Short mmCIF file of C-alpha atoms in Angstrom, two decimals:
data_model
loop_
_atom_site.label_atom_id
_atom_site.label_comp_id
_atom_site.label_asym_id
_atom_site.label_seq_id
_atom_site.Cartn_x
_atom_site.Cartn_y
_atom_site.Cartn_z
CA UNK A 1 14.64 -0.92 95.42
CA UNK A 2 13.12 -2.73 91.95
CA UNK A 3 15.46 -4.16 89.96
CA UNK A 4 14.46 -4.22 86.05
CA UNK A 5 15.09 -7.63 84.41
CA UNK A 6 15.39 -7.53 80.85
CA UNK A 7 13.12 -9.39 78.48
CA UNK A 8 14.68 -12.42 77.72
CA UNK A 9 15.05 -12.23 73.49
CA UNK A 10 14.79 -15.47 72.24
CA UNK A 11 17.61 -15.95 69.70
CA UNK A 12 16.75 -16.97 65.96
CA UNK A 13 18.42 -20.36 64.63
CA UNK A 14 20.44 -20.21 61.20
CA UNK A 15 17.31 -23.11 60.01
CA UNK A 16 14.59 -19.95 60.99
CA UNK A 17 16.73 -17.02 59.30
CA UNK A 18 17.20 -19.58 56.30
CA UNK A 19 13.52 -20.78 56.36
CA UNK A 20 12.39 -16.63 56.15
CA UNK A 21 14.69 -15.71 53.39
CA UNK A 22 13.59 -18.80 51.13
CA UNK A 23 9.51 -17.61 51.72
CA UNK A 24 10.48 -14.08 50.79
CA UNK A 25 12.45 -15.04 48.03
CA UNK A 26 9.83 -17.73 46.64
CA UNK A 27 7.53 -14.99 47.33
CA UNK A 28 9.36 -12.40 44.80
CA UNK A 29 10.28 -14.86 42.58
CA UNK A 30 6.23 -16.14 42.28
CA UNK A 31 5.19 -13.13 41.96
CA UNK A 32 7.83 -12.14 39.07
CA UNK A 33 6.70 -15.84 37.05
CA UNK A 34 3.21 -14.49 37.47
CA UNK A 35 4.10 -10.89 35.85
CA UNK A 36 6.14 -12.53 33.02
CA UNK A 37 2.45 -15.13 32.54
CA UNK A 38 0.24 -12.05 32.03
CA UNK A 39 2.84 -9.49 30.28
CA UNK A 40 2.28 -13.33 27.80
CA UNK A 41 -0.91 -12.97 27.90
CA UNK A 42 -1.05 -9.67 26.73
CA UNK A 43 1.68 -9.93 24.36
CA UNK A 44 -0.10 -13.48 23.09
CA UNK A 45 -3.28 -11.32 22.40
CA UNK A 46 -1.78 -8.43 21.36
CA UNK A 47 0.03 -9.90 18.21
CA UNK A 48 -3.31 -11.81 17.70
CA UNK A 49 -5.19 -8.50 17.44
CA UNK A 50 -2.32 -6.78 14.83
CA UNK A 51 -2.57 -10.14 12.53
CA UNK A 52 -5.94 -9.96 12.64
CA UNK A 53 -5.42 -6.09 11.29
CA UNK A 54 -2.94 -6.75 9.06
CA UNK A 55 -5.29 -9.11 7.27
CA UNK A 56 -7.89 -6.56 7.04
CA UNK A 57 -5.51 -4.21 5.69
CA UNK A 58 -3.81 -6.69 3.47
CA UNK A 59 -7.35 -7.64 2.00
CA UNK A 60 -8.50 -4.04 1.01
CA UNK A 61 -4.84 -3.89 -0.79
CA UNK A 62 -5.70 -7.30 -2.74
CA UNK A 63 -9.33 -5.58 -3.64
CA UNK A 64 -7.57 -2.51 -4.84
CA UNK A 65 -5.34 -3.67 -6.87
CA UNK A 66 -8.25 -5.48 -9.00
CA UNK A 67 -9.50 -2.51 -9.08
CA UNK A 68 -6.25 -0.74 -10.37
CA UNK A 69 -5.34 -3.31 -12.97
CA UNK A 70 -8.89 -3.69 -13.66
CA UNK A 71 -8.62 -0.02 -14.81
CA UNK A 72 -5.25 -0.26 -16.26
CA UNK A 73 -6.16 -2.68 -18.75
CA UNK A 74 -9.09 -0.39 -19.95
CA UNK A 75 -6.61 2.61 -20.50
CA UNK A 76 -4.95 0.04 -22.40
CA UNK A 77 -7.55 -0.63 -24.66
CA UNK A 78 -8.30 3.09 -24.94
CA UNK A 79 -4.56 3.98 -26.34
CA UNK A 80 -5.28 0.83 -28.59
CA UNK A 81 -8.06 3.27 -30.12
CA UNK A 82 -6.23 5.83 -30.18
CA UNK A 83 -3.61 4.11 -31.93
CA UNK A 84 -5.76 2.81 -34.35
CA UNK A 85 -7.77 6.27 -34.73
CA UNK A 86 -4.48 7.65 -35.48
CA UNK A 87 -3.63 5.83 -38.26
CA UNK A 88 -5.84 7.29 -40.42
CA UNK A 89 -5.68 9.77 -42.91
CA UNK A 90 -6.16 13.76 -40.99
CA UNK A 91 -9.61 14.20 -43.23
CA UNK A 92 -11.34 10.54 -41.99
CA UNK A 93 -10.53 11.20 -37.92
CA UNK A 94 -13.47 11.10 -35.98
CA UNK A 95 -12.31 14.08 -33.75
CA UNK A 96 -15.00 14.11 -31.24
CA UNK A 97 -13.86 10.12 -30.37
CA UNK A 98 -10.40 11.49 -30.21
CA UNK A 99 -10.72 13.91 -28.15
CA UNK A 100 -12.59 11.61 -25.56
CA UNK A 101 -10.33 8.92 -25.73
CA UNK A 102 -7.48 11.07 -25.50
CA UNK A 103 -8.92 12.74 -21.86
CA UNK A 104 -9.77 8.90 -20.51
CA UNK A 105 -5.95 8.03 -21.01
CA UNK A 106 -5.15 11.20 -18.91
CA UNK A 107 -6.73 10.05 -16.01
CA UNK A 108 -4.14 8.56 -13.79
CA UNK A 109 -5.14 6.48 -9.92
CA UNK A 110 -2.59 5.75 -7.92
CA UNK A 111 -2.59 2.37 -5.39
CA UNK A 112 -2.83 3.81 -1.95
CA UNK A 113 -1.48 0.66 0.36
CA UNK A 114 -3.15 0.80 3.54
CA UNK A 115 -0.43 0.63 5.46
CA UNK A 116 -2.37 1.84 9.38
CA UNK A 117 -1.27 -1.65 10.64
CA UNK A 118 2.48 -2.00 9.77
CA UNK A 119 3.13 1.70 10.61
CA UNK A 120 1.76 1.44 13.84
CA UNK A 121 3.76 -1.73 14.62
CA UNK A 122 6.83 0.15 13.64
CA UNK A 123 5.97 3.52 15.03
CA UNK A 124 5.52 2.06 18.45
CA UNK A 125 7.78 -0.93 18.44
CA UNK A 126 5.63 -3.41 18.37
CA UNK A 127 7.12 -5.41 15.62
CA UNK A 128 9.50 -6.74 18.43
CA UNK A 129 6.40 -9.20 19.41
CA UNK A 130 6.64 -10.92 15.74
CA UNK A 131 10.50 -10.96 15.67
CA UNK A 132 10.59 -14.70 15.80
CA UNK A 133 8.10 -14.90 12.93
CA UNK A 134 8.26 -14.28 8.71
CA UNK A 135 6.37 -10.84 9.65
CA UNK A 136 9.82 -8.83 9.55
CA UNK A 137 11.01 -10.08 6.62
CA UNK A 138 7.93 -10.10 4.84
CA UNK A 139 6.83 -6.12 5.88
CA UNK A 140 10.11 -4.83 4.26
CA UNK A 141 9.96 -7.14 0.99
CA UNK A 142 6.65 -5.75 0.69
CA UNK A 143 7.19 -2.31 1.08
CA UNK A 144 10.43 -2.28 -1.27
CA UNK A 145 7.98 -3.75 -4.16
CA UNK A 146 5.08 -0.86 -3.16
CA UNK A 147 7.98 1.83 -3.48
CA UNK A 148 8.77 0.21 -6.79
CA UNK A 149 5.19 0.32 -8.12
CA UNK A 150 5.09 4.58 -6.81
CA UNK A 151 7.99 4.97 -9.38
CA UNK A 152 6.90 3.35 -11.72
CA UNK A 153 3.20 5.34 -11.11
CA UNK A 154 4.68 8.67 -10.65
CA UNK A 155 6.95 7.54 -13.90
CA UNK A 156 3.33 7.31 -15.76
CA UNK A 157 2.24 10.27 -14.37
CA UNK A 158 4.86 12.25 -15.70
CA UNK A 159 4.15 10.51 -19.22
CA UNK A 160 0.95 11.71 -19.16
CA UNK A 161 1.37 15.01 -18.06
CA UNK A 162 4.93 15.69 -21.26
CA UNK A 163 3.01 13.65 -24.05
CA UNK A 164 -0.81 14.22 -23.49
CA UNK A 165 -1.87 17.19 -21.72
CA UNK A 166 1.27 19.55 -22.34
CA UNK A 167 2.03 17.25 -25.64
CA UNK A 168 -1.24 17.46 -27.21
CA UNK A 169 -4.46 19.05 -25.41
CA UNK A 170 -2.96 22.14 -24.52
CA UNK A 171 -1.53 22.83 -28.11
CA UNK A 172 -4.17 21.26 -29.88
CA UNK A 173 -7.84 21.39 -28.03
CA UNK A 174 -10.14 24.34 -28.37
CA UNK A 175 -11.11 26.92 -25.22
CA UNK A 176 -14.29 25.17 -25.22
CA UNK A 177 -13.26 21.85 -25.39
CA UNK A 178 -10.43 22.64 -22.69
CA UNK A 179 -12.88 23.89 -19.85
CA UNK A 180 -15.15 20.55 -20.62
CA UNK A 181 -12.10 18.46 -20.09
CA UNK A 182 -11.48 20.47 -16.87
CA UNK A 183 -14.79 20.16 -15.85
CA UNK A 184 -14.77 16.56 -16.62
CA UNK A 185 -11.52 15.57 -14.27
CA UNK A 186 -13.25 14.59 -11.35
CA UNK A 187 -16.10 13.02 -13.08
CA UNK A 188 -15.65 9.24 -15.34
CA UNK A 189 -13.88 9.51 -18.74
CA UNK A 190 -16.46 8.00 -20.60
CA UNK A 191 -18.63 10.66 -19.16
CA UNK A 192 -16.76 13.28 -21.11
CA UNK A 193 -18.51 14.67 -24.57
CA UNK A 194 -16.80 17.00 -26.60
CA UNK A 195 -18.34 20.23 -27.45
CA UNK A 196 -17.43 20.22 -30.65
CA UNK A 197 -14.93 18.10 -32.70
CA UNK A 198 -12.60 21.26 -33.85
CA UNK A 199 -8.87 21.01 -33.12
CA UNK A 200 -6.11 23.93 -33.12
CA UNK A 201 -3.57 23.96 -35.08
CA UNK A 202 -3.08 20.33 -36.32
CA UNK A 203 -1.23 18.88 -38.84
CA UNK A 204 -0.53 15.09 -40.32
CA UNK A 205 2.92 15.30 -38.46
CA UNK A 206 1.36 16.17 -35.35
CA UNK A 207 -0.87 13.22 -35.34
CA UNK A 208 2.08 11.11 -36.08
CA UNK A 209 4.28 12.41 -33.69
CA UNK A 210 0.84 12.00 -31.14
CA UNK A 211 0.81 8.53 -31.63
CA UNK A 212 4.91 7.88 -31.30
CA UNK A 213 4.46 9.23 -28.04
CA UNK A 214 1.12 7.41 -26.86
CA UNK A 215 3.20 3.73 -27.91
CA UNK A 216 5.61 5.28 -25.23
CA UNK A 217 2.72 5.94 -22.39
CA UNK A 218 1.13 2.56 -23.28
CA UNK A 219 4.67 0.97 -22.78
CA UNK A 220 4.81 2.38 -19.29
CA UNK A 221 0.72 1.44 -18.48
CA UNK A 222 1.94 -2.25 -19.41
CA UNK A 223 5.27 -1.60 -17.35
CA UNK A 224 2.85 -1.02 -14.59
CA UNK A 225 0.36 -3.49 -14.98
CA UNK A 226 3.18 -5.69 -13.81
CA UNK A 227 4.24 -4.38 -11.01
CA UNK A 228 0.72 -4.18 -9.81
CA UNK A 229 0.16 -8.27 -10.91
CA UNK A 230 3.75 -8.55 -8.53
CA UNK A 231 2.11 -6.68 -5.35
CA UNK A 232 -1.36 -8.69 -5.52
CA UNK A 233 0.86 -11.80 -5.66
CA UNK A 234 2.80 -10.82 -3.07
CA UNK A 235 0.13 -9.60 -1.09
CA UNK A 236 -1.86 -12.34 -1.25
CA UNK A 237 1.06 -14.54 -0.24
CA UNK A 238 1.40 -12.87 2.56
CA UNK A 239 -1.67 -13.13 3.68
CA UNK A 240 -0.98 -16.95 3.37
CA UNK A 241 2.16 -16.61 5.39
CA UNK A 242 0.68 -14.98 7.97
CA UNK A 243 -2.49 -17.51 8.23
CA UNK A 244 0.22 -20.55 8.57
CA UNK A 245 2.19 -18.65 10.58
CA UNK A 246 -0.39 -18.72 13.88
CA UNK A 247 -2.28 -21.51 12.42
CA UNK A 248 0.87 -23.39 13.30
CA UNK A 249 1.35 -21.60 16.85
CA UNK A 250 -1.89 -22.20 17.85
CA UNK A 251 -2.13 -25.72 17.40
#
């Protein structure tokens, strides 16, 4: 008869079980330091790539709002014309001058922020990466002065709309004249030239009362001009902020 003898199972030492458990948990824990390295990495060149974007953006906002006060100022000067066209006796106005001046200070362009680079940080909560940073802080003081300036612009708009289109050119200007200022909206101001230099209906008064309300529109276009001088200021310090802001992290 065969007996069976059972293997003999050598018996693991507390010093064995202890040495497995520490290379399984160094093991997990290397591998975890290594994943928290790369997701640094990638978080490192992540914010590096949305600075770098929200510089671009920032400088096409700086070049705009040249642009915008840079056309500001001339509608200035055009009411200034106005104004002084205005002053004159009914018989001595130069109506075809008038009528062009009076269609450039219609024209109204808005600033359009582009804001691509903030929204997407907020939209997909990015902007955690820079909470340690000025970017917080400065994205929301920004966009309270932008919001501002929109009043103030839609504030202008509305100006223009109650004392020079509905105020004056549609009580005043002829058919012809009308449909050449239509024709003219999408086209320069200065390009605009009169058909003829007739008015409707026009009295002394109504030149007076024309140019009470244009010292009220030019009040708002300098109103604005300041709020546009306060967002290239503040853009362009941002901009700043933002360059000492990883110029000191990266050193």
């Amino acid at each position: 008869m065969e007996v069976h003898h059972h293997p003999h199972v050598e018996k693991k030492g507390f010093k064995e079980y202890f040495l497995e458990f520490l290379m399984i948990f160094l093991a997990v824990t290397m591998g975890f330091v290594a994943e928290n390295i790369r997701e640094k990495f990638n978080d490192k060149g992540t914010i590096h790539q949305l600075a770098v974007s929200l510089m671009n953006d920032l400088k096409m906002d700086t070049d705009q709002l040249v642009s915008m006060m840079q056309y500001n100022n001339l509608k200035i000067k055009q009411l200034d014309s106005l104004h002084a066209i205005l002053q004159q006796p009914k018989d001595k106005i130069n109506y075809l001058d008038l009528q062009r001046l009076v269609v450039g200070a219609t024209l109204v362009f808005n600033f359009v922020p582009s804001g691509g680079t903030i929204n997407e940080m907020k939209s997909t909560g990015i902007l955690r990466l820079f909470s340690t940073t000025k970017i917080p802080g400065l994205i929301n003081s920004y966009e309270s002065l932008i919001s501002s300036t929109k009043y103030i612009e839609n504030w202008e708009i509305d100006y223009s709309r109650k004392y020079i289109e509905e105020g004056f050119i549609s009580k005043h200007f002829t058919p012809e004249n009308i449909f050449k200022y239509a024709d003219s909206a999408s086209l320069s101001s200065h390009s605009l030239i009169p058909v003829n230099d007739k008015l409707r209906n026009i009295t002394q008064d109504d030149l007076i009362q024309f140019n009470v309300d244009l010292a009220l529109y030019k009040i708002d276009a300098l109103f604005l001009n300041n709020f546009y001088k306060k967002d290239y200021q503040m853009t362009v310090n941002f901009m700043k902020d933002i360059q000492d802001e990883f110029k000191t992290r990266n050193e």
